[in-house]
XYZ file of N, CA and C in Angstrom:
174
model
N 95.781 90.559 79.020
C 95.147 90.400 79.913
C 95.660 91.268 81.197
N 97.190 90.801 81.474
C 97.585 91.812 82.899
C 96.950 92.864 83.312
N 96.992 93.231 82.067
C 96.359 95.614 82.282
C 94.778 95.031 82.877
N 94.501 94.231 82.418
C 93.398 94.345 82.812
C 93.069 93.726 84.164
N 93.762 93.150 84.924
C 93.526 92.761 86.286
C 94.400 93.489 86.948
N 95.435 94.530 86.694
C 95.742 95.431 87.429
C 94.812 96.203 87.625
N 94.293 97.235 86.447
C 93.535 97.945 86.363
C 92.028 97.561 87.246
N 91.553 96.706 87.186
C 90.601 95.944 88.399
C 90.766 96.211 89.792
N 92.427 95.800 90.147
C 92.632 95.856 91.369
C 92.291 97.590 91.697
N 92.372 98.504 91.260
C 93.176 100.078 91.044
C 91.883 100.539 91.807
N 91.728 101.703 92.980
C 90.849 101.701 93.584
C 90.667 103.085 93.600
N 88.948 104.017 93.410
C 89.065 105.101 92.838
C 89.661 106.119 93.616
N 89.922 107.238 93.068
C 90.758 108.238 93.983
C 89.453 108.851 95.085
N 88.362 108.802 94.848
C 87.853 109.365 96.380
C 87.959 107.979 97.781
N 88.334 106.712 97.295
C 88.196 105.614 98.085
C 89.536 106.156 98.658
N 90.672 106.230 97.688
C 92.316 106.348 98.492
C 92.302 107.859 98.929
N 91.413 108.737 98.210
C 91.600 109.765 99.767
C 91.502 109.342 101.175
N 90.238 109.041 100.726
C 89.349 108.978 102.235
C 90.165 107.693 102.815
N 91.063 106.747 102.968
C 91.327 106.108 103.079
C 92.906 106.333 104.561
N 93.379 107.752 103.354
C 94.095 108.377 103.888
C 94.037 109.224 105.270
N 92.675 109.568 105.051
C 92.263 110.399 105.873
C 91.745 109.586 107.320
N 91.086 108.488 106.504
C 90.943 107.519 107.980
C 92.421 107.450 108.717
N 93.369 106.826 107.756
C 94.773 106.652 108.442
C 95.313 107.872 109.301
N 95.201 109.051 108.727
C 95.403 109.916 109.762
C 94.798 110.543 110.757
N 93.316 110.337 110.271
C 92.443 109.997 112.254
C 92.678 109.388 113.162
N 92.941 107.979 112.479
C 93.521 106.965 113.047
C 95.063 107.250 114.300
N 95.921 107.719 113.532
C 96.779 108.434 113.456
C 97.034 109.437 115.252
N 95.959 109.600 114.883
C 95.656 111.276 115.674
C 94.807 110.819 117.076
N 94.178 109.972 116.876
C 94.007 109.132 117.927
C 94.546 108.478 118.751
N 95.295 107.643 117.740
C 96.051 107.162 119.034
C 97.280 107.723 119.555
N 97.346 108.565 119.271
C 98.352 109.355 119.942
C 97.453 110.047 120.695
N 96.809 110.888 120.805
C 95.533 111.773 122.005
C 95.408 109.895 123.061
N 95.223 109.275 122.401
C 94.756 107.606 123.460
C 96.192 108.092 124.456
N 97.319 107.667 123.639
C 98.706 107.940 124.964
C 98.832 109.214 125.146
N 98.765 109.985 125.331
C 99.030 111.309 125.665
C 97.792 111.250 127.259
N 96.586 110.678 126.747
C 95.546 110.408 128.130
C 96.496 109.296 129.237
N 96.749 108.100 128.418
C 97.071 107.247 129.203
C 98.209 107.744 130.611
N 99.050 108.581 129.316
C 100.257 108.952 129.879
C 99.841 109.896 131.539
N 99.080 110.842 131.280
C 98.047 111.703 131.946
C 97.292 111.249 133.015
N 96.682 110.365 132.972
C 96.113 109.361 134.064
C 97.432 108.935 134.902
N 98.259 108.196 134.309
C 99.317 107.310 135.634
C 100.082 108.808 136.114
N 100.376 109.489 135.525
C 100.807 111.152 135.896
C 100.307 111.516 137.206
N 98.601 111.326 136.721
C 98.014 111.921 138.333
C 97.347 110.824 139.396
N 98.103 109.413 139.028
C 97.763 108.215 140.018
C 98.942 108.436 140.864
N 100.630 108.473 139.900
C 101.496 108.804 141.168
C 101.738 109.667 141.407
N 100.675 111.069 141.302
C 100.719 112.164 142.046
C 99.502 112.117 143.388
N 98.718 111.187 143.024
C 97.753 111.227 143.852
C 98.509 109.879 145.118
N 99.119 108.754 144.536
C 100.352 108.079 145.435
C 100.946 108.695 146.415
N 102.275 109.776 145.863
C 102.718 110.440 147.138
C 102.374 111.701 147.871
N 100.904 111.894 147.526
C 100.271 112.721 148.222
C 100.189 113.856 147.877
N 101.085 114.657 146.835
C 100.686 115.579 146.099
C 99.224 115.904 145.443
N 98.323 114.831 145.084
C 97.732 115.323 144.846
C 96.034 115.138 145.379
N 95.085 115.333 145.530
C 94.348 115.097 146.564
C 93.153 114.493 146.080
N 92.895 112.655 146.556
C 91.894 112.120 146.163
C 90.453 112.658 145.188
N 90.171 112.110 144.234
C 88.962 112.702 143.493
C 87.875 112.288 144.455
N 86.921 113.732 144.120
C 85.958 113.709 145.274
C 84.595 112.359 145.264
N 84.457 112.146 145.955
C 83.253 110.864 145.385
C 82.308 111.569 145.303
N 80.500 111.059 144.478
C 79.559 111.862 144.167
C 78.575 110.924 145.022
């Protein structure tokens, strides 16, 4: 009986691959988002110090 319950909880290989790719993409997204946040803070700091001109208004 326990083998039947174990086999029913196993996911197909294609589903496992998809979840690994999704995790990899999520990790890349979070890394890029952190880099963007860092760059935005750097720009803000430089603007406040006067080394970067303010963004032009449209």
